[in-house]
Amino acid sequence: MVINTTAIYVLWLREMKRALRARSRVVGSLAMPLFFLAFLGLGFNRMAVPGMTGGVKYIRYLVPGIIGMTMLFTSVMGGLSVLWDKEFGFLKEIMVAPVSRVSLVLGRIAGGATTALIQGILILGLSTVFGFRALGPAAYLLAFVFMILVATTFLGLGLIFASRMKDMQGFSLVMNFVVFPIFFLSGALYPLGNLQPWVSFLSYVDPLTYGVDGIRGALIGVSVFPVAFDLVVCSAIAATMVALGAYFFEKSEAV
Amino acid sequence: MDAIKVDALTKVFDGFTAVDAVTFKVAAGELFGLLGPNGAGKTTTVNMLSTLLAPTSGFAAVAGHDVVREKDRVRRSIGVVFQEPALDGKLTGRENLEFHAMMYGIGKAERRRRIDDVLGLVELEEKAKTLVENYSGGMKRRLEIARGLIHRPEVLFLDEPTLGLDAQTRRNIWDYVRRLNREGGVTVVLTTHYMEEADFLCGRVAIMDHGRFAAMDAPSRLKDVLGGDVVSLEVEGDSAAFAAAIRSFDWVRTSKIVDGVFALTMEKGERRIPELVRTAQNAGVAVRCVHLRKPSLEDVFLHYTGRTIRDEDAGLNERNRAMLRGHGRR
C-alpha cells in the first residue's frame, strides 16, 4: 500500500481553495450548531438535568456535544461531496490518476477534517459568548485531537456511503436514518444514563459517543469513560473507517 | 510491443451489451481510431481500458499491464481526455492543470514550464486565472486537452477530443496530436464520430457499431474496399467510340453511363484523368467537365453498417431502446 503525500497535499489544497471561495457556505453551516447552543443551552441552562455529574451547568455540558455534532455533520457531508465530483465529472480525473486509493481517501479526509476543525474552532470561540470556559490551553489541544479523530471517522463513513450511492438522491436517507440517530444517541445533548437499557446499548456502539465523551473530558474534565480510553477507542475507529473507506472507494466506479 | 491488447472484451449494463466481445491490438506508436456513431460503445471501451469501468468479461492490457489486476500500473502509463467535462469549476484553469500535474508527481519547475506550454497550445494563457465555471464549452474542452498532455503518457486516450470545437481549434489540436504521436512517440487511441478526423489523423481505424467492430484497417485500405475513386466525365457528342475505348482499359473497375455522364471507378483517379480526356478527344467527343470523388470513411461506414454515421434518429432510437431495456430490468 503506497501513500502518496503529494497527492494528499494537492487534494487538501483543493479543498482549502474551494472552502475559501465558498465562505458563505462555511459561515452558513455554523448557523445550526449556533442555534442549538443558543436555544437549547440558554433554554435548559437553569434546569437540573438528571444524571449530570455534580454541579455542571448545562451549557458546559452542551458545548462539547455541539462541537461533536459539528464534526459529525460537516464530515459526513464532506465524505458525500464525492458525489458532487461525480456529478461534475471531476471524479474521473481523480480516479484515473496513478495514485493509490488510500492516498485519495486520506487526501479527502485531510481536506474535510481541516474544514471541520476550523468550524469547530469557530464554534468554540463563539461559545464563550454564552459563558463557556474550558479548563485551559492544553484542554483545547486535546479536544482538537478528538475533533480530528471524529472528523476522520465520519468522513470515512461519508465516503463509504458515497461509494455505494449513484447520486445525491439518497442524501436525506443517510441524514435521517444514520446521521441524526448517531447524533442523538451520542450523549451530545443529555447524559446517557437516562436512556432505556436497550437504547443505551446503541449508544455504546455509536462511535460519536466516545468522541463527544473525549471532547467533554478534555474541555471540562467531566466524562463517562477515562479520556485515555476514549482516545484509544476513537483512534481505532478512525483507522478502521479510513481502511473501509479506501476499500469501498477502490471498488466504486467513477462513471 | 503492443501498446494495447484486447481480447473478447465485453461490458454488459443491466442486460444491455454496450461492448460485445471486441478483440484488437494497437502497436506502440500507433495512432488508432475508434469510429462510430453515438452509443456504439466507444466510450465504454475507453473507460474499461483506462480502469474506470470493470469489464464484464474478456481481457485487456494497456502498456503491458492488465487493466483489472494492475490498475495502478495502467494508470501510470496513460492519459485520458474524457468526452464529458471533468474539471473543477471552482478552480482556475491553471489550478486545474496544477492539480493534475501534482497528481502525476511532476516537480515544481517542470510543472510551471509544461503548464505554460500547454496553455499556449490551446491559447488559454489569458484565461488561466479565471475560474473554470466561467469558461465557455469550447474553452473547457481546450483546457482538458491541455491537461491530458501535461504528463506525457505512453498511451493517450482522447474521447471525442474535438467535439463542439471551431474549425481553427480543431485544426490546432489535430496538428498537436499528430506531432505528439510522431515526434513524442505517444500511442494515441482516439474515439470520434467525425469521419474527416479519423481519416486525417489515424493510421488505423476500427469502425464500431452496436458494440462490435464492423471493420478495422488503415483508412485508405478501408476505402479501397469500395473499389477506389469515382471519376465522372460529362461528355458531348456521339460517345459510342469513347465507351468502347473505356471498356478496353483494364484499370477501369466499373463503368456506368447515365445521360452522357460516365461514372468510372478506379484507383488513383487523379492520375488517370489526363488519359481519359485524351481518349475522349481521340474518340471525337468533347469533355464538358470532369469530377473526381475520393470515397470517404462515411461511404465505408455505410458499406459495413448499412446506414450513415450521422443518422441521428437511428442512434437516438437505439439509445432509447437501450435505456428502456435497462429500466425494465430494474
Coordinates of C-alpha atoms in Angstrom, one line a residue, chain B:
Chain B
M1 CA 5.5 -4.5 -28.2
D2 CA 1.7 -4.0 -28.2
A3 CA 0.6 -0.8 -26.5
I4 CA -2.9 -2.2 -26.2
K5 CA -4.0 -5.8 -26.4
V6 CA -7.7 -6.6 -26.1
D7 CA -9.3 -10.0 -26.3
A8 CA -13.1 -10.6 -26.3
L9 CA -13.6 -7.5 -24.1
T10 CA -17.3 -7.2 -23.1
K11 CA -19.3 -4.9 -21.0
V12 CA -22.9 -5.5 -20.1
F13 CA -25.1 -2.9 -18.4
D14 CA -28.3 -4.2 -17.0
G15 CA -28.8 -6.7 -19.8
F16 CA -27.7 -4.3 -22.5
T17 CA -24.4 -5.3 -24.1
A18 CA -22.5 -2.0 -24.7
V19 CA -19.3 -3.6 -25.8
D20 CA -19.6 -7.1 -27.4
A21 CA -16.5 -9.3 -27.4
V22 CA -14.2 -6.8 -29.0
T23 CA -10.7 -8.0 -30.0
F24 CA -7.9 -5.8 -31.2
K25 CA -4.3 -4.8 -30.8
V26 CA -2.6 -1.4 -31.1
A27 CA 1.1 -1.3 -31.6
A28 CA 3.3 1.1 -29.7
G29 CA 3.5 4.4 -31.6
E30 CA 0.3 3.9 -33.5
L31 CA -2.5 6.5 -33.9
F32 CA -5.6 4.3 -33.6
G33 CA -9.1 5.5 -34.1
L34 CA -12.5 4.1 -32.9
L35 CA -15.0 5.5 -35.3
G36 CA -18.7 5.1 -34.8
P37 CA -22.0 6.8 -34.0
N38 CA -23.1 7.8 -30.5
G39 CA -23.9 4.8 -28.5
A40 CA -21.6 2.5 -30.5
G41 CA -19.6 1.6 -27.3
K42 CA -16.5 3.7 -28.0
T43 CA -16.6 5.5 -24.6
T44 CA -17.3 2.3 -22.7
T45 CA -14.3 0.7 -24.4
V46 CA -12.1 3.7 -23.4
N47 CA -13.5 3.6 -19.8
M48 CA -12.5 -0.1 -19.5
L49 CA -9.1 0.5 -20.9
S50 CA -8.5 3.4 -18.6
T51 CA -9.5 1.3 -15.5
L52 CA -12.7 3.4 -14.8
L53 CA -15.0 0.5 -15.6
A54 CA -14.6 -3.1 -14.8
P55 CA -15.1 -5.4 -17.8
T56 CA -17.9 -7.9 -17.6
S57 CA -15.6 -10.4 -19.3
G58 CA -12.6 -10.6 -21.6
F59 CA -9.1 -9.4 -21.2
A60 CA -7.4 -6.1 -21.8
A61 CA -3.8 -4.9 -21.3
V62 CA -2.5 -1.4 -21.7
A63 CA 1.2 -0.8 -21.9
G64 CA 1.7 -4.4 -21.0
H65 CA -0.4 -4.2 -17.8
D66 CA -3.7 -5.9 -17.1
V67 CA -6.5 -3.3 -16.7
V68 CA -8.2 -5.3 -13.9
R69 CA -5.2 -6.7 -11.9
E70 CA -2.6 -3.9 -12.4
K71 CA -4.8 -0.8 -12.3
D72 CA -2.1 1.4 -10.8
R73 CA 0.5 0.5 -13.5
V74 CA -2.0 1.1 -16.2
R75 CA -2.9 4.5 -14.7
R76 CA 0.7 5.5 -14.5
S77 CA 1.1 4.8 -18.3
I78 CA -2.0 6.5 -19.6
G79 CA -3.5 10.0 -20.1
V80 CA -7.2 10.4 -20.7
V81 CA -9.2 13.3 -22.2
F82 CA -12.8 12.5 -21.3
Q83 CA -15.8 13.2 -23.5
E84 CA -17.7 14.9 -20.7
P85 CA -16.0 17.8 -18.9
A86 CA -14.0 16.6 -15.9
L87 CA -12.9 19.9 -14.5
D88 CA -13.3 21.6 -11.1
G89 CA -15.3 24.8 -11.8
K90 CA -14.3 26.3 -8.5
L91 CA -10.6 26.3 -9.5
T92 CA -9.0 28.4 -12.1
G93 CA -7.7 27.0 -15.4
R94 CA -4.1 27.0 -14.1
E95 CA -5.1 25.5 -10.8
N96 CA -6.8 22.6 -12.6
L97 CA -3.6 22.0 -14.5
E98 CA -1.6 22.2 -11.4
F99 CA -3.8 19.8 -9.6
H100 CA -3.3 17.3 -12.5
A101 CA 0.5 17.8 -12.7
M102 CA 0.9 17.3 -9.0
M103 CA -1.3 14.2 -9.0
Y104 CA 1.2 12.8 -11.6
G105 CA 4.2 13.8 -9.5
I106 CA 5.7 16.4 -11.7
G107 CA 8.2 18.7 -9.9
K108 CA 7.6 22.4 -9.5
A109 CA 9.9 24.0 -12.2
E110 CA 9.0 21.3 -14.8
R111 CA 5.3 21.8 -13.8
R112 CA 5.3 25.5 -14.5
R113 CA 7.1 25.1 -17.8
R114 CA 4.8 22.4 -19.1
I115 CA 1.7 24.2 -17.9
D116 CA 2.8 27.4 -19.8
D117 CA 3.5 25.2 -22.8
V118 CA 0.1 23.6 -23.0
L119 CA -1.8 26.8 -22.1
G120 CA -0.1 28.4 -25.1
L121 CA -1.0 25.5 -27.3
V122 CA -4.7 25.8 -26.6
E123 CA -4.5 29.6 -26.4
L124 CA -5.8 30.0 -22.9
E125 CA -2.9 31.9 -21.3
E126 CA -5.1 34.9 -20.8
K127 CA -7.9 32.9 -19.1
A128 CA -5.5 30.9 -16.9
K129 CA -6.5 32.9 -13.8
T130 CA -10.3 32.7 -14.4
L131 CA -12.5 30.2 -12.6
V132 CA -13.3 27.4 -14.9
E133 CA -17.0 27.7 -14.1
N134 CA -16.9 30.9 -16.2
Y135 CA -15.4 29.2 -19.2
S136 CA -17.3 28.6 -22.4
G137 CA -17.8 25.0 -23.6
G138 CA -15.0 25.3 -26.1
M139 CA -12.6 26.7 -23.6
K140 CA -13.3 23.9 -21.2
R141 CA -12.6 21.4 -23.9
R142 CA -9.3 23.1 -24.8
L143 CA -8.3 23.1 -21.2
E144 CA -9.0 19.4 -20.9
I145 CA -6.9 18.6 -23.9
A146 CA -4.1 20.7 -22.5
R147 CA -4.4 18.7 -19.2
G148 CA -4.2 15.3 -20.9
L149 CA -0.9 16.3 -22.4
I150 CA 0.9 17.6 -19.3
H151 CA 2.2 14.3 -18.0
R152 CA 3.3 12.9 -21.4
P153 CA 1.8 9.5 -21.1
E154 CA 2.8 6.4 -23.1
V155 CA -0.7 5.9 -24.3
L156 CA -3.1 8.8 -24.6
F157 CA -6.9 8.2 -24.9
L158 CA -8.8 11.0 -26.5
D159 CA -12.6 10.5 -26.3
E160 CA -14.1 12.8 -28.9
P161 CA -11.4 15.3 -28.5
T162 CA -12.7 18.0 -30.9
L163 CA -16.4 17.6 -30.1
G164 CA -18.0 21.0 -30.4
L165 CA -14.9 22.9 -31.3
D166 CA -14.5 25.5 -34.0
A167 CA -12.5 24.6 -37.2
Q168 CA -9.5 26.6 -36.2
T169 CA -9.1 25.0 -32.8
R170 CA -9.8 21.6 -34.2
R171 CA -7.1 22.0 -36.7
N172 CA -4.6 23.1 -34.0
I173 CA -5.5 20.1 -31.9
W174 CA -5.1 17.7 -34.8
D175 CA -1.7 19.1 -35.6
Y176 CA -0.6 18.8 -31.9
V177 CA -1.9 15.2 -31.6
R178 CA -0.1 14.3 -34.7
R179 CA 3.1 15.9 -33.6
L180 CA 2.8 14.2 -30.2
N181 CA 2.3 10.9 -31.9
R182 CA 5.1 11.2 -34.4
E183 CA 7.8 13.1 -32.5
G184 CA 6.9 12.2 -29.0
G185 CA 6.2 8.5 -29.9
V186 CA 3.0 8.6 -27.9
T187 CA 0.5 5.9 -28.8
V188 CA -2.9 7.6 -29.3
V189 CA -6.3 6.0 -29.2
L190 CA -9.0 8.4 -30.3
T191 CA -12.7 8.0 -30.5
T192 CA -14.6 10.1 -32.9
H193 CA -17.7 10.3 -35.0
Y194 CA -16.1 12.8 -37.3
M195 CA -15.0 10.9 -40.4
E196 CA -12.6 13.5 -41.5
E197 CA -10.9 13.4 -38.1
A198 CA -10.4 9.7 -38.2
D199 CA -9.2 9.9 -41.8
F200 CA -6.8 12.8 -41.3
L201 CA -5.3 11.6 -38.1
C202 CA -5.5 7.8 -37.7
G203 CA -3.1 5.3 -39.1
R204 CA -5.7 2.6 -38.4
V205 CA -9.4 2.9 -37.8
A206 CA -11.9 0.4 -36.3
I207 CA -15.4 1.0 -37.3
M208 CA -17.6 0.4 -34.3
D209 CA -21.3 -0.2 -34.3
H210 CA -23.6 -1.8 -31.8
G211 CA -20.7 -2.7 -29.5
R212 CA -18.8 -4.5 -32.2
F213 CA -16.1 -3.8 -34.8
A214 CA -17.5 -3.9 -38.2
A215 CA -14.1 -3.4 -39.9
M216 CA -10.6 -2.4 -38.9
D217 CA -7.8 -1.2 -41.2
A218 CA -5.9 1.8 -42.5
P219 CA -8.4 4.4 -43.7
S220 CA -7.0 4.2 -47.3
R221 CA -7.4 0.4 -47.4
L222 CA -10.9 0.6 -45.9
K223 CA -11.8 2.9 -48.7
D224 CA -10.2 0.7 -51.3
V225 CA -12.7 -1.9 -50.4
L226 CA -15.3 0.3 -52.1
G227 CA -13.4 0.0 -55.4
G228 CA -11.4 3.2 -55.4
D229 CA -12.1 6.7 -56.7
V230 CA -15.0 7.7 -58.7
V231 CA -14.3 9.8 -61.8
S232 CA -17.3 11.3 -63.6
L233 CA -17.0 12.7 -67.1
E234 CA -19.7 14.7 -68.7
V235 CA -19.3 14.5 -72.5
E236 CA -21.0 15.9 -75.6
G237 CA -21.3 14.1 -78.9
D238 CA -21.5 10.5 -80.0
S239 CA -20.0 8.7 -77.2
A240 CA -20.1 5.1 -78.5
A241 CA -16.4 5.1 -79.6
F242 CA -15.4 6.6 -76.2
A243 CA -17.4 4.0 -74.3
A244 CA -15.7 1.2 -76.3
A245 CA -12.3 2.7 -75.6
I246 CA -13.0 2.8 -71.9
R247 CA -14.1 -0.8 -71.8
S248 CA -10.7 -1.7 -73.2
F249 CA -8.8 -0.1 -70.2
D250 CA -8.1 -2.8 -67.6
W251 CA -7.7 -0.2 -64.8
V252 CA -11.3 0.9 -65.0
R253 CA -13.0 -1.3 -62.5
T254 CA -16.6 -0.4 -63.2
S255 CA -18.3 2.0 -65.5
K256 CA -21.8 3.4 -65.7
I257 CA -23.2 5.7 -68.3
V258 CA -26.2 7.8 -67.4
D259 CA -27.4 10.7 -69.6
G260 CA -24.0 11.3 -71.1
V261 CA -22.2 11.2 -67.8
F262 CA -19.6 8.4 -67.4
A263 CA -19.1 7.3 -63.8
L264 CA -16.0 5.2 -63.6
T265 CA -14.3 3.7 -60.6
M266 CA -10.5 3.2 -60.5
E267 CA -7.5 3.6 -58.2
K268 CA -5.6 6.8 -58.2
G269 CA -8.2 8.6 -60.3
E270 CA -6.4 11.9 -60.4
R271 CA -3.5 10.3 -62.3
R272 CA -5.9 8.8 -64.9
I273 CA -7.8 12.0 -65.8
P274 CA -5.4 13.3 -68.4
E275 CA -5.5 10.0 -70.2
L276 CA -9.3 9.9 -70.1
V277 CA -9.6 13.4 -71.5
R278 CA -7.1 12.5 -74.3
T279 CA -9.1 9.3 -75.1
A280 CA -12.3 11.3 -75.3
Q281 CA -10.8 13.8 -77.7
N282 CA -9.4 11.0 -79.9
A283 CA -12.9 9.4 -79.9
G284 CA -14.3 12.7 -81.1
V285 CA -16.3 13.7 -78.0
A286 CA -16.0 17.0 -76.1
V287 CA -15.4 16.8 -72.4
R288 CA -17.5 19.4 -70.6
C289 CA -16.5 18.6 -67.1
V290 CA -14.6 16.1 -65.0
H291 CA -15.3 15.3 -61.4
L292 CA -13.1 13.2 -59.1
R293 CA -14.5 11.9 -55.8
K294 CA -12.4 10.0 -53.3
P295 CA -14.5 7.7 -51.2
S296 CA -14.8 8.8 -47.6
L297 CA -14.9 6.8 -44.4
E298 CA -18.6 7.9 -44.5
D299 CA -19.0 5.6 -47.5
V300 CA -17.1 2.9 -45.7
F301 CA -19.3 3.1 -42.7
L302 CA -22.4 3.0 -44.9
H303 CA -20.9 -0.1 -46.7
Y304 CA -20.3 -2.0 -43.5
T305 CA -23.3 -1.0 -41.4
G306 CA -25.9 -0.1 -43.9
R307 CA -26.5 3.3 -42.5
T308 CA -24.8 6.7 -42.3
I309 CA -23.0 7.7 -39.2
R310 CA -24.9 10.9 -38.9
D311 CA -28.1 9.0 -38.8
E312 CA -29.0 10.7 -35.6
D313 CA -32.5 9.3 -35.4
A314 CA -31.4 5.7 -35.6
G315 CA -28.8 6.4 -33.0
L316 CA -31.3 8.0 -30.7
N317 CA -33.8 5.2 -31.0
E318 CA -31.0 2.8 -30.3
R319 CA -30.2 4.6 -27.1
N320 CA -33.8 4.9 -26.0
R321 CA -34.3 1.2 -26.5
A322 CA -31.2 0.5 -24.5
M323 CA -32.5 2.7 -21.7
L324 CA -35.9 1.2 -21.7
R325 CA -34.4 -2.3 -21.6
G326 CA -32.2 -1.1 -18.7
H327 CA -35.2 0.3 -16.8
G328 CA -37.3 -2.9 -17.4
R329 CA -34.7 -4.9 -15.6
R330 CA -34.6 -2.7 -12.5

